[in-house]
Coordinates of C-alpha atoms in Angstrom, one line a residue:
Chain L
X1 CA 144.4 24.9 46.4
X2 CA 146.7 27.4 48.2
X3 CA 144.8 30.3 49.7
X4 CA 146.4 33.6 50.6
X5 CA 144.4 35.8 53.0
X6 CA 145.1 39.3 51.6
X7 CA 145.3 42.4 53.7
X8 CA 144.5 45.9 52.5
X9 CA 146.9 48.8 53.2
X10 CA 145.3 52.1 54.3
X11 CA 145.3 53.3 50.7
X12 CA 143.0 50.5 49.8
X13 CA 145.6 48.6 47.8
X14 CA 146.5 45.0 48.5
X15 CA 149.3 45.1 51.2
X16 CA 152.8 44.3 50.1
X17 CA 153.0 41.4 52.5
X18 CA 150.0 39.7 50.8
X19 CA 151.5 40.2 47.3
X20 CA 154.8 38.7 48.6
X21 CA 152.8 35.7 49.8
X22 CA 151.0 35.5 46.5
X23 CA 154.4 35.3 44.7
X24 CA 155.5 32.5 47.1
X25 CA 152.1 30.8 46.9
X26 CA 152.4 30.7 43.0
X27 CA 155.7 29.0 43.1
X28 CA 154.4 26.5 45.8
X29 CA 151.3 25.9 43.7
X30 CA 153.3 25.1 40.6
X31 CA 155.4 22.7 42.7
X32 CA 152.1 21.0 43.9
X33 CA 150.3 21.3 40.6
X34 CA 147.4 23.2 42.2
X35 CA 145.6 26.5 42.0
X36 CA 146.5 29.7 43.8
X37 CA 143.5 31.5 45.4
X38 CA 143.3 34.7 47.3
X39 CA 140.7 36.2 49.6
X40 CA 140.2 39.9 50.0
X41 CA 137.7 41.3 52.6
X42 CA 137.1 45.0 52.6
X43 CA 134.8 47.9 51.6
X44 CA 134.8 49.4 48.1
X45 CA 137.1 46.9 46.5
X46 CA 135.5 46.7 43.1
X47 CA 138.5 46.0 41.0
X48 CA 140.8 44.5 43.5
X49 CA 141.4 41.3 41.5
X50 CA 143.3 43.3 38.9
X51 CA 146.0 43.9 41.5
X52 CA 146.3 40.2 42.2
X53 CA 146.2 38.6 38.8
X54 CA 149.7 39.6 37.7
X55 CA 151.1 37.7 40.7
X56 CA 149.6 34.5 39.3
X57 CA 146.4 34.3 41.3
X58 CA 143.9 31.8 39.7
X59 CA 140.9 32.6 41.8
X60 CA 140.0 35.7 43.7
X61 CA 137.3 35.5 46.4
X62 CA 136.2 38.9 47.5
X63 CA 133.7 40.1 50.1
X64 CA 132.8 43.8 49.8
X65 CA 130.9 45.1 52.8
X66 CA 131.1 48.1 55.1
X67 CA 131.2 45.9 58.1
X68 CA 134.6 44.4 56.8
X69 CA 136.6 47.7 56.9
X70 CA 138.5 48.6 58.9
X71 CA 139.6 45.2 60.0
X72 CA 138.0 43.6 63.0
X73 CA 138.6 40.0 64.1
X74 CA 135.1 38.5 64.2
X75 CA 133.7 39.7 60.7
X76 CA 136.9 38.6 59.0
X77 CA 137.0 35.4 60.9
X78 CA 133.4 34.6 59.7
X79 CA 134.3 35.1 56.1
X80 CA 137.8 33.4 56.2
X81 CA 136.6 30.4 58.2
X82 CA 133.7 29.7 55.8
X83 CA 135.7 30.2 52.7
X84 CA 138.2 27.6 54.1
X85 CA 135.3 25.1 54.9
X86 CA 133.8 25.6 51.4
X87 CA 137.0 25.3 49.4
X88 CA 139.2 23.1 51.6
X89 CA 142.5 24.6 50.6
X90 CA 145.7 22.5 51.4
X91 CA 147.6 25.5 52.5
X92 CA 146.6 28.9 53.9
X93 CA 149.2 31.7 54.2
X94 CA 148.8 35.0 56.0
X95 CA 151.0 38.0 56.8
X96 CA 152.6 37.9 60.2
X97 CA 151.1 41.4 60.8
X98 CA 148.9 42.8 63.5
X99 CA 145.9 41.5 61.5
X100 CA 147.3 38.1 60.5
X101 CA 148.7 37.3 64.0
X102 CA 145.2 38.2 65.4
X103 CA 143.2 36.2 62.8
X104 CA 145.3 33.1 62.0
X105 CA 145.3 31.6 65.5
X106 CA 141.5 32.0 65.9
X107 CA 141.0 30.2 62.6
X108 CA 143.5 27.5 63.5
X109 CA 141.7 27.0 66.8
X110 CA 138.3 26.8 65.1
X111 CA 139.5 24.4 62.4
X112 CA 141.7 22.5 64.9
X113 CA 144.6 22.7 62.5
X114 CA 148.3 23.5 62.9
X115 CA 149.7 27.0 62.6
X116 CA 153.3 28.2 62.5
X117 CA 154.1 31.8 63.2
X118 CA 156.8 33.9 61.6
X119 CA 158.2 31.5 59.1
X120 CA 161.3 32.5 57.5
X121 CA 161.1 29.9 54.7
X122 CA 158.5 27.6 53.2
X123 CA 159.3 24.5 51.2
X124 CA 157.5 21.4 49.9
X125 CA 158.8 18.0 51.0
X126 CA 158.0 14.6 52.5
X127 CA 157.7 13.5 56.2
X128 CA 157.7 10.2 57.8
X129 CA 156.1 9.9 61.2
X130 CA 158.5 8.0 63.3
X131 CA 155.9 6.4 65.5
X132 CA 153.3 5.3 63.0
X133 CA 155.8 5.0 60.0
X134 CA 153.2 6.8 57.9
X135 CA 154.6 8.6 55.0
X136 CA 153.5 12.0 53.9
X137 CA 154.4 13.5 50.5
X138 CA 154.3 17.0 49.3
X139 CA 153.6 18.6 52.5
X140 CA 154.5 22.2 53.6
X141 CA 157.8 22.6 55.6
X142 CA 157.3 25.6 57.8
X143 CA 160.8 26.8 58.8
X144 CA 161.5 29.3 61.6
X145 CA 164.2 30.0 64.1
X146 CA 163.2 28.9 67.6
X147 CA 164.3 29.1 71.1
X148 CA 166.2 32.2 71.3
X149 CA 167.6 31.7 67.8
X150 CA 169.7 28.8 68.9
X151 CA 168.0 26.4 66.5
X152 CA 166.1 26.3 63.2
X153 CA 163.0 24.2 63.4
X154 CA 161.2 22.6 60.5
X155 CA 157.6 22.2 61.5
X156 CA 155.0 20.0 59.6
X157 CA 151.2 19.6 60.0
X158 CA 150.9 16.1 58.5
X159 CA 147.4 15.2 59.5
X160 CA 145.4 18.4 59.6
X161 CA 144.3 20.6 56.8
X162 CA 144.8 23.4 56.0
X163 CA 148.4 23.8 56.7
X164 CA 148.7 27.3 58.0
X165 CA 151.7 29.7 58.4
X166 CA 152.3 33.3 58.9
X167 CA 155.2 35.2 57.2
X168 CA 156.5 38.7 58.0
X169 CA 156.6 41.4 55.5
X170 CA 159.8 41.5 53.4
X171 CA 160.7 37.8 54.0
X172 CA 159.4 36.7 50.6
X173 CA 160.1 38.5 47.4
X174 CA 157.3 40.3 45.6
X175 CA 157.4 39.4 41.9
X176 CA 155.0 39.8 39.0
X177 CA 154.8 36.5 37.2
X178 CA 152.8 37.8 34.2
X179 CA 151.3 41.2 33.7
X180 CA 148.6 39.6 31.5
X181 CA 147.8 36.6 33.8
X182 CA 144.0 36.1 34.0
X183 CA 142.2 34.5 36.8
X184 CA 138.5 34.4 37.8
X185 CA 136.7 36.3 40.6
X186 CA 134.0 35.2 43.0
X187 CA 132.1 37.8 44.8
X188 CA 130.9 36.6 48.2
X189 CA 127.6 37.8 49.5
X190 CA 128.7 39.2 52.9
X191 CA 125.2 38.7 54.3
X192 CA 125.6 35.0 54.0
X193 CA 128.7 35.0 56.1
X194 CA 128.4 37.7 58.7
X195 CA 126.3 37.3 61.8
X196 CA 124.9 39.9 64.1
X197 CA 127.1 38.9 67.0
X198 CA 130.2 39.6 64.9
X199 CA 129.5 43.2 65.5
X200 CA 130.1 43.0 69.2
X201 CA 133.5 44.8 69.2
X202 CA 133.2 48.4 68.0
X203 CA 136.0 50.6 66.7
X204 CA 135.4 54.0 68.3
X205 CA 138.6 55.8 67.2
X206 CA 141.6 55.1 64.9
X207 CA 144.7 57.1 64.7
X208 CA 146.9 56.1 61.9
X209 CA 150.5 57.2 62.3
X210 CA 152.6 57.9 59.2
X211 CA 155.5 55.7 59.4
X212 CA 158.3 58.1 60.3
X213 CA 161.0 55.4 60.0
X214 CA 161.4 53.6 56.7
X215 CA 164.1 51.1 57.1
X216 CA 162.4 48.6 54.7
X217 CA 163.0 50.7 51.6
X218 CA 166.4 52.1 52.5
X219 CA 169.3 51.0 50.4
X220 CA 171.9 51.6 53.1
X221 CA 171.3 50.5 56.7
X222 CA 173.5 51.2 59.7
X223 CA 172.4 48.8 62.4
X224 CA 173.4 48.6 66.0
X225 CA 173.2 45.9 68.6
X226 CA 173.5 45.6 72.3
X227 CA 177.2 45.9 71.9
X228 CA 176.7 49.7 71.2
X229 CA 176.6 49.9 75.0
X230 CA 174.4 53.0 75.4
X231 CA 171.8 55.2 73.8
X232 CA 174.5 57.9 73.5
X233 CA 176.8 55.6 71.5
X234 CA 173.9 54.7 69.3
X235 CA 173.6 58.3 68.3
X236 CA 176.8 58.0 66.2
X237 CA 175.0 55.4 64.0
X238 CA 172.5 58.1 63.2
X239 CA 175.5 60.3 62.2
X240 CA 176.9 57.6 59.9
X241 CA 173.5 56.8 58.4
X242 CA 172.9 60.5 57.7
X243 CA 176.3 60.9 56.1
X244 CA 175.7 57.9 53.8
X245 CA 172.1 58.7 53.1
X246 CA 170.8 55.6 54.8
X247 CA 168.6 54.6 57.8
X248 CA 169.3 53.2 61.3
X249 CA 168.4 49.7 62.3
X250 CA 168.6 47.9 65.5
X251 CA 168.6 44.4 66.9
X252 CA 165.9 43.3 69.4
X253 CA 168.5 43.5 72.3
X254 CA 169.2 47.1 71.4
X255 CA 165.5 47.9 71.2
X256 CA 164.8 46.1 74.5
X257 CA 167.7 48.1 76.1
X258 CA 166.1 51.3 75.0
X259 CA 168.8 52.2 72.6
X260 CA 166.5 52.5 69.6
X261 CA 162.7 52.7 68.8
X262 CA 160.8 49.5 68.1
X263 CA 160.1 50.5 64.5
X264 CA 163.8 50.1 63.8
X265 CA 164.0 46.4 64.9
X266 CA 165.4 44.1 62.2
X267 CA 165.0 40.4 62.4
X268 CA 162.5 37.6 62.7
X269 CA 160.1 39.6 65.0
X270 CA 161.0 42.9 63.4
X271 CA 161.4 44.1 59.8
X272 CA 163.2 42.1 57.1
X273 CA 165.5 44.1 54.9
X274 CA 167.5 43.7 51.8
X275 CA 169.6 46.8 51.4
X276 CA 172.6 47.2 49.1
X277 CA 174.8 47.8 52.2
X278 CA 174.3 46.7 55.8
X279 CA 176.7 47.9 58.4
X280 CA 176.3 45.8 61.5
X281 CA 177.7 47.7 64.5
X282 CA 178.2 45.8 67.8
X283 CA 175.9 43.1 66.6
X284 CA 176.7 39.5 67.7
X285 CA 174.3 38.1 65.1
X286 CA 171.7 35.9 66.6
X287 CA 169.9 33.8 64.0
X288 CA 166.7 35.8 64.5
X289 CA 168.5 39.0 63.6
X290 CA 170.3 37.4 60.7
X291 CA 167.0 36.2 59.3
X292 CA 166.0 39.8 58.8
X293 CA 169.1 41.0 57.0
X294 CA 171.2 38.1 55.5
X295 CA 169.9 38.9 52.0
X296 CA 171.7 42.2 52.2
X297 CA 173.9 43.0 49.1
X298 CA 177.1 43.7 51.1
X299 CA 177.5 43.3 54.9
X300 CA 180.2 45.0 56.9
X301 CA 180.5 43.9 60.5
X302 CA 182.2 46.0 63.2
X303 CA 182.8 44.1 66.4
X304 CA 185.4 43.6 69.1
X305 CA 184.7 39.8 69.0
X306 CA 186.3 38.0 66.1
X307 CA 184.1 34.9 66.9
X308 CA 180.8 36.9 66.6
X309 CA 178.4 34.8 64.4
X310 CA 177.6 37.9 62.3
X311 CA 181.2 37.8 61.0
X312 CA 180.4 34.5 59.2
X313 CA 178.0 36.2 56.9
X314 CA 179.8 39.4 56.4
X315 CA 181.7 40.5 53.4
X316 CA 184.0 42.7 55.4
X317 CA 184.8 42.3 59.1
X318 CA 186.4 45.1 61.1
X319 CA 187.6 43.8 64.4
X320 CA 187.6 46.8 66.6
X321 CA 185.8 49.3 68.9
X322 CA 182.7 50.6 67.1
X323 CA 183.0 53.9 69.0
X324 CA 186.3 54.5 67.3
X325 CA 185.6 52.8 63.9
X326 CA 182.3 54.6 63.2
X327 CA 183.7 58.2 63.5
X328 CA 186.7 57.1 61.4
X329 CA 184.3 55.8 58.7
X330 CA 182.4 59.1 58.8
X331 CA 185.6 60.9 58.3
X332 CA 186.8 58.7 55.4
X333 CA 183.5 59.1 53.6
X334 CA 183.5 62.8 53.9
X335 CA 187.1 63.0 52.6
X336 CA 186.4 60.6 49.6
X337 CA 183.2 62.5 48.8
X338 CA 185.1 65.7 48.1
Chain J
X1 CA 133.0 44.0 91.0
X2 CA 134.4 41.6 88.3
X3 CA 136.0 38.2 88.1
X4 CA 139.2 38.1 86.0
X5 CA 141.4 35.2 84.9
X6 CA 145.0 36.2 84.0
X7 CA 146.9 33.7 81.9
X8 CA 150.6 33.6 82.8
X9 CA 153.6 31.6 81.8
X10 CA 157.0 30.8 83.3
X11 CA 159.5 31.0 80.5
X12 CA 163.2 30.4 80.1
X13 CA 165.0 33.8 79.8
X14 CA 165.9 33.5 76.2
X15 CA 167.1 37.0 76.1
X16 CA 170.0 36.1 78.4
X17 CA 171.2 32.9 76.9
X18 CA 174.6 31.8 78.2
X19 CA 177.1 29.6 76.5
X20 CA 175.8 26.5 78.3
X21 CA 172.3 26.9 77.0
X22 CA 172.7 24.3 74.4
X23 CA 173.6 20.7 74.9
X24 CA 176.2 19.2 72.7
X25 CA 173.6 17.3 70.8
X26 CA 171.8 20.4 69.9
X27 CA 168.9 20.1 72.4
X28 CA 168.1 22.9 74.8
X29 CA 169.6 22.7 78.2
X30 CA 166.7 24.0 80.2
X31 CA 168.5 23.7 83.5
X32 CA 170.9 26.4 82.4
X33 CA 168.3 29.0 81.6
X34 CA 166.8 31.0 84.4
X35 CA 163.1 30.8 84.6
X36 CA 161.2 34.1 84.6
X37 CA 157.7 35.5 84.6
X38 CA 156.8 36.1 81.0
X39 CA 157.2 39.9 80.6
X40 CA 153.9 40.6 78.8
X41 CA 152.0 38.4 81.1
X42 CA 153.2 40.7 84.0
X43 CA 151.7 43.6 82.0
X44 CA 148.4 41.7 81.7
X45 CA 148.5 41.2 85.4
X46 CA 149.0 44.9 85.9
X47 CA 145.9 45.6 83.7
X48 CA 143.9 43.3 85.8
X49 CA 145.1 45.0 89.0
X50 CA 144.0 48.3 87.7
X51 CA 140.5 46.9 87.2
X52 CA 140.6 45.6 90.8
X53 CA 141.9 49.0 92.1
X54 CA 139.1 50.8 90.5
X55 CA 136.5 48.1 91.4
X56 CA 137.1 46.8 94.9
X57 CA 135.9 43.3 95.4
X58 CA 137.2 42.2 92.0
X59 CA 138.7 38.8 92.1
X60 CA 141.8 37.9 90.1
X61 CA 142.8 34.3 89.5
X62 CA 146.1 33.7 87.8
X63 CA 146.3 30.5 85.8
X64 CA 149.3 28.8 84.3
X65 CA 150.1 25.5 82.6
X66 CA 153.6 24.2 83.6
X67 CA 155.7 22.2 85.9
X68 CA 155.2 22.5 89.7
X69 CA 158.1 24.9 89.9
X70 CA 155.9 27.5 88.0
X71 CA 154.5 28.1 91.6
X72 CA 157.1 30.8 91.7
X73 CA 155.2 33.1 89.3
X74 CA 151.9 32.3 91.0
X75 CA 153.4 33.4 94.4
X76 CA 154.8 36.5 92.6
X77 CA 151.3 37.3 91.2
X78 CA 149.8 36.9 94.7
X79 CA 152.4 39.2 96.2
X80 CA 151.5 41.8 93.6
X81 CA 147.8 41.6 94.3
X82 CA 146.2 38.6 92.7
X83 CA 143.7 36.6 94.7
X84 CA 144.1 33.0 93.6
X85 CA 146.5 31.0 91.7
X86 CA 146.1 27.7 89.8
X87 CA 148.6 25.5 88.0
X88 CA 147.5 22.9 85.6
X89 CA 150.2 20.3 85.6
X90 CA 150.2 16.8 84.2
X91 CA 152.5 14.6 82.1
X92 CA 149.6 14.3 79.8
X93 CA 150.1 17.9 78.8
X94 CA 153.7 17.2 77.6
X95 CA 154.5 18.1 74.0
X96 CA 151.5 20.4 73.7
X97 CA 151.7 22.9 70.8
X98 CA 149.7 26.1 71.0
X99 CA 146.4 24.4 69.9
X100 CA 146.7 21.7 72.7
X101 CA 147.8 24.4 75.2
X102 CA 144.8 26.7 74.5
X103 CA 142.5 23.7 74.8
X104 CA 143.8 22.8 78.3
X105 CA 143.7 26.4 79.4
X106 CA 140.2 26.9 78.1
X107 CA 139.0 23.8 80.0
X108 CA 140.7 25.1 83.1
X109 CA 139.0 28.5 82.7
X110 CA 135.6 26.7 82.3
X111 CA 136.4 24.9 85.5
X112 CA 137.1 28.2 87.3
X113 CA 133.6 29.1 86.1
X114 CA 132.5 32.6 86.3
X115 CA 134.7 35.1 84.5
X116 CA 134.0 38.6 83.0
X117 CA 137.5 39.1 81.5
X118 CA 140.4 36.9 80.6
X119 CA 143.7 38.7 80.3
X120 CA 147.0 37.4 79.0
X121 CA 150.3 38.7 77.5
X122 CA 150.3 39.1 73.7
X123 CA 153.1 36.4 73.4
X124 CA 155.6 34.5 75.4
X125 CA 159.3 35.2 74.8
X126 CA 160.2 31.5 74.4
X127 CA 158.0 31.1 71.3
X128 CA 156.8 34.6 70.2
X129 CA 153.8 32.9 68.5
X130 CA 151.0 35.1 70.0
X131 CA 148.7 32.3 69.3
X132 CA 147.4 31.0 72.6
X133 CA 145.3 34.1 73.5
X134 CA 143.2 34.2 70.3
X135 CA 142.9 30.4 70.4
X136 CA 141.6 30.4 74.0
X137 CA 139.2 33.1 73.0
X138 CA 137.9 31.0 70.1
X139 CA 137.5 28.0 72.4
X140 CA 135.5 30.0 75.0
X141 CA 133.5 31.8 72.2
X142 CA 134.7 35.1 73.5
X143 CA 135.5 38.1 71.4
X144 CA 139.3 38.9 71.6
X145 CA 140.9 42.3 71.9
X146 CA 144.6 41.7 71.0
X147 CA 147.6 44.2 71.5
X148 CA 145.8 46.0 74.3
X149 CA 147.8 48.9 75.5
X150 CA 145.5 51.0 78.0
X151 CA 142.4 50.3 79.8
X152 CA 140.4 53.4 79.0
X153 CA 137.3 52.7 80.9
X154 CA 135.2 49.9 82.4
X155 CA 131.6 50.8 83.1
X156 CA 129.1 48.1 83.8
X157 CA 129.7 45.4 81.2
X158 CA 131.3 47.8 78.7
X159 CA 135.1 47.8 78.4
X160 CA 137.1 50.4 76.3
X161 CA 140.7 49.8 75.5
X162 CA 143.3 51.1 73.2
X163 CA 145.2 48.7 70.9
X164 CA 148.7 49.3 69.6
X165 CA 148.9 48.3 66.0
X166 CA 151.6 48.2 63.3
X167 CA 150.6 51.6 62.0
X168 CA 148.8 53.4 64.8
X169 CA 146.4 53.2 67.8
X170 CA 142.8 52.0 67.7
X171 CA 140.2 52.5 70.5
X172 CA 137.7 49.7 70.7
X173 CA 134.7 49.1 72.9
X174 CA 133.3 45.7 73.7
X175 CA 130.7 44.1 75.9
X176 CA 131.8 41.6 78.5
X177 CA 132.9 38.9 78.7
X178 CA 136.1 39.4 76.5
X179 CA 139.6 38.1 76.2
X180 CA 142.3 40.7 76.1
X181 CA 145.9 40.2 75.1
X182 CA 148.3 42.9 76.5
X183 CA 151.2 44.2 74.5
X184 CA 154.7 45.2 75.5
X185 CA 154.1 48.9 75.6
X186 CA 151.4 48.6 78.2
X187 CA 152.0 49.7 81.8
X188 CA 154.7 47.9 83.8
X189 CA 153.5 45.8 86.6
X190 CA 153.5 47.3 90.1
X191 CA 155.9 45.9 92.7
X192 CA 154.9 43.3 95.2
X193 CA 153.7 44.6 98.6
X194 CA 156.1 43.8 101.3
X195 CA 153.4 42.3 103.6
X196 CA 152.0 40.2 100.8
X197 CA 155.5 39.0 99.9
X198 CA 155.9 37.6 103.3
X199 CA 152.3 36.3 103.5
X200 CA 152.6 34.3 100.2
X201 CA 156.3 33.4 100.4
X202 CA 155.5 29.8 100.9
X203 CA 151.9 29.7 99.5
X204 CA 151.2 26.5 97.6
X205 CA 148.9 27.1 94.7
X206 CA 146.2 24.7 93.6
X207 CA 147.5 22.2 91.2
X208 CA 145.0 20.6 88.8
X209 CA 145.8 17.6 86.8
X210 CA 144.3 16.7 83.4
X211 CA 141.3 14.8 85.1
X212 CA 140.4 17.8 87.0
X213 CA 139.7 20.0 84.0
X214 CA 137.5 17.4 82.3
X215 CA 139.0 17.4 78.9
X216 CA 138.6 15.2 75.8
X217 CA 141.9 13.4 76.5
X218 CA 142.9 13.1 72.8
X219 CA 142.9 16.8 72.5
X220 CA 145.8 17.1 75.1
X221 CA 149.6 17.0 74.8
X222 CA 151.4 15.5 71.8
X223 CA 148.2 13.7 70.6
X224 CA 146.3 17.0 70.5
X225 CA 149.0 18.9 68.8
X226 CA 148.7 19.0 64.9
X227 CA 152.1 20.7 64.5
X228 CA 155.1 18.3 64.6
X229 CA 158.7 19.1 64.6
X230 CA 160.3 17.4 61.5
X231 CA 163.7 18.4 62.5
X232 CA 165.8 20.8 64.5
X233 CA 169.0 22.1 63.0
X234 CA 171.8 23.7 64.9
X235 CA 172.5 27.0 63.4
X236 CA 175.4 26.2 61.1
X237 CA 176.9 29.3 59.5
X238 CA 178.0 29.0 55.9
X239 CA 181.2 30.9 56.1
X240 CA 181.6 33.6 53.4
X241 CA 185.1 34.6 52.7
X242 CA 185.0 37.7 54.6
X243 CA 187.7 40.2 54.0
X244 CA 189.2 41.4 57.2
X245 CA 189.7 45.2 57.4
X246 CA 192.1 46.5 60.0
X247 CA 190.7 49.4 62.0
X248 CA 193.3 51.8 60.7
X249 CA 192.7 55.0 58.8
X250 CA 194.4 53.7 55.7
X251 CA 192.5 50.4 55.6
X252 CA 189.1 52.0 56.3
X253 CA 189.7 54.7 53.7
X254 CA 190.4 51.9 51.1
X255 CA 187.2 50.2 52.0
X256 CA 185.1 53.3 51.8
X257 CA 186.7 54.3 48.5
X258 CA 186.1 50.8 47.1
X259 CA 182.4 50.9 48.1
X260 CA 182.0 54.3 46.4
X261 CA 183.7 53.1 43.3
X262 CA 181.3 50.3 43.1
X263 CA 178.4 52.7 43.7
X264 CA 177.3 50.9 46.8
X265 CA 177.5 54.1 48.6
X266 CA 177.2 57.4 46.7

């Protein structure tokens, strides 16, 4: 069994990242010839399974109790750890969100099993332990950039189960497999799972901020890196984005340098995007950044360095000074629009 | 007054990777990377120092797992106001993944003994996993408060903190003892005191080996690490046939007009 721990968005729907994992989970389950299961913990989630079936979920576990919403670590830990112990899934996948990155390591510690954070790809394959010569078949390859993005590591958990991984939103594609897919639902009695001491952390206030920046759903992204040089120079990317009707993205280096807000960060530890057009300005193209944008339709790179790694995945490269090229692009666009 | 353990880590500065950071065979050339105090761990130390400031007599112990040269971040912590520092260092810890690391740290915290709070950075910049904090919490059977941004209050055994989340801010209250991981938007750490800098310039922290923390040996290092690296690939770029566009008005104009014709931009 492959189990997806599903998160709920503020509107009570299953979060996109969880549906993306269901889609990936379905294809992995087909490859392994096993079932896909999903766990939802929340409050007032009567028909939640109907949102999950179309993604090919065979078995929905749900725990519906006021103590399970909003999310708190210990009540969700109590339910998820027991569901894993009772059903022994081979693979457990979770979103690499504030929730998943809080819950998954606690589960992995409790079950003493391996966990890989922020995977950019998941595959099934075999593994031979070089020391024991033991052969393992059909195990999960958890693939992620590592060490400053200079390498791509394939991680396996040969001996321990479940094999656990977290994946960021947008990395996997969300796809309905069959609108009429039918699974089964198991309602869990929360009282059997939750203990009094799980209540020891209390939420006394929550301020949910409307997301002001929506780069994920933008079809055109103008993105800047450390090579933009300053916050002032970054401003011209906003002008270009505004002209084209797009959004502004940034690399981690640009965010760390204070050129752009953290919400704009694209890459392995930021948002993953697939716009129609991605204009990379002053971005060298570390692998963590590319992991967040290499599925873009068309990529234009503007950089003074002809050897910048970003150029290797670009459709168009403009070797030149961004501060000159960007205003020229705005002028060209305005001229052609007329 | 409280007893606090702050988990810290010395990390290679992956944000400033030079051309010699990788060996020809694709392994990491650690010698070429400057070692720094993991940024979020410094913020965790600051939160502990704020508790100490408001509650004189509070004792802060910084704890790290690493080679002996990690003494540099212990001395740095002492000069900023920590009271004690411990390094756990042993070849038997080599090859630890987050699970084995958290186990060793949890054993060391148990040896330290009394603690009301354990603080640590949300994640370290060399791995970005954010796993060790929650794993240590589970092993010590402590509730965890992750992504902490501000210490709102600490009265008796009740701590109130704000947490910075994907979509907002949450204020939570918990009863001590707790483990708290501190996020990047928390307060920056105060600077070292000049007199403490001098005082601790040559301080030698306590170094504990594996035997000192009384672990189950098979849970340490490579043996205690369920995750194995199957392979490491150098980043090989599959070259697309990029079309080079000269930064001239005519060429850029042609590019923009083409994109508009293809309805990529409207």
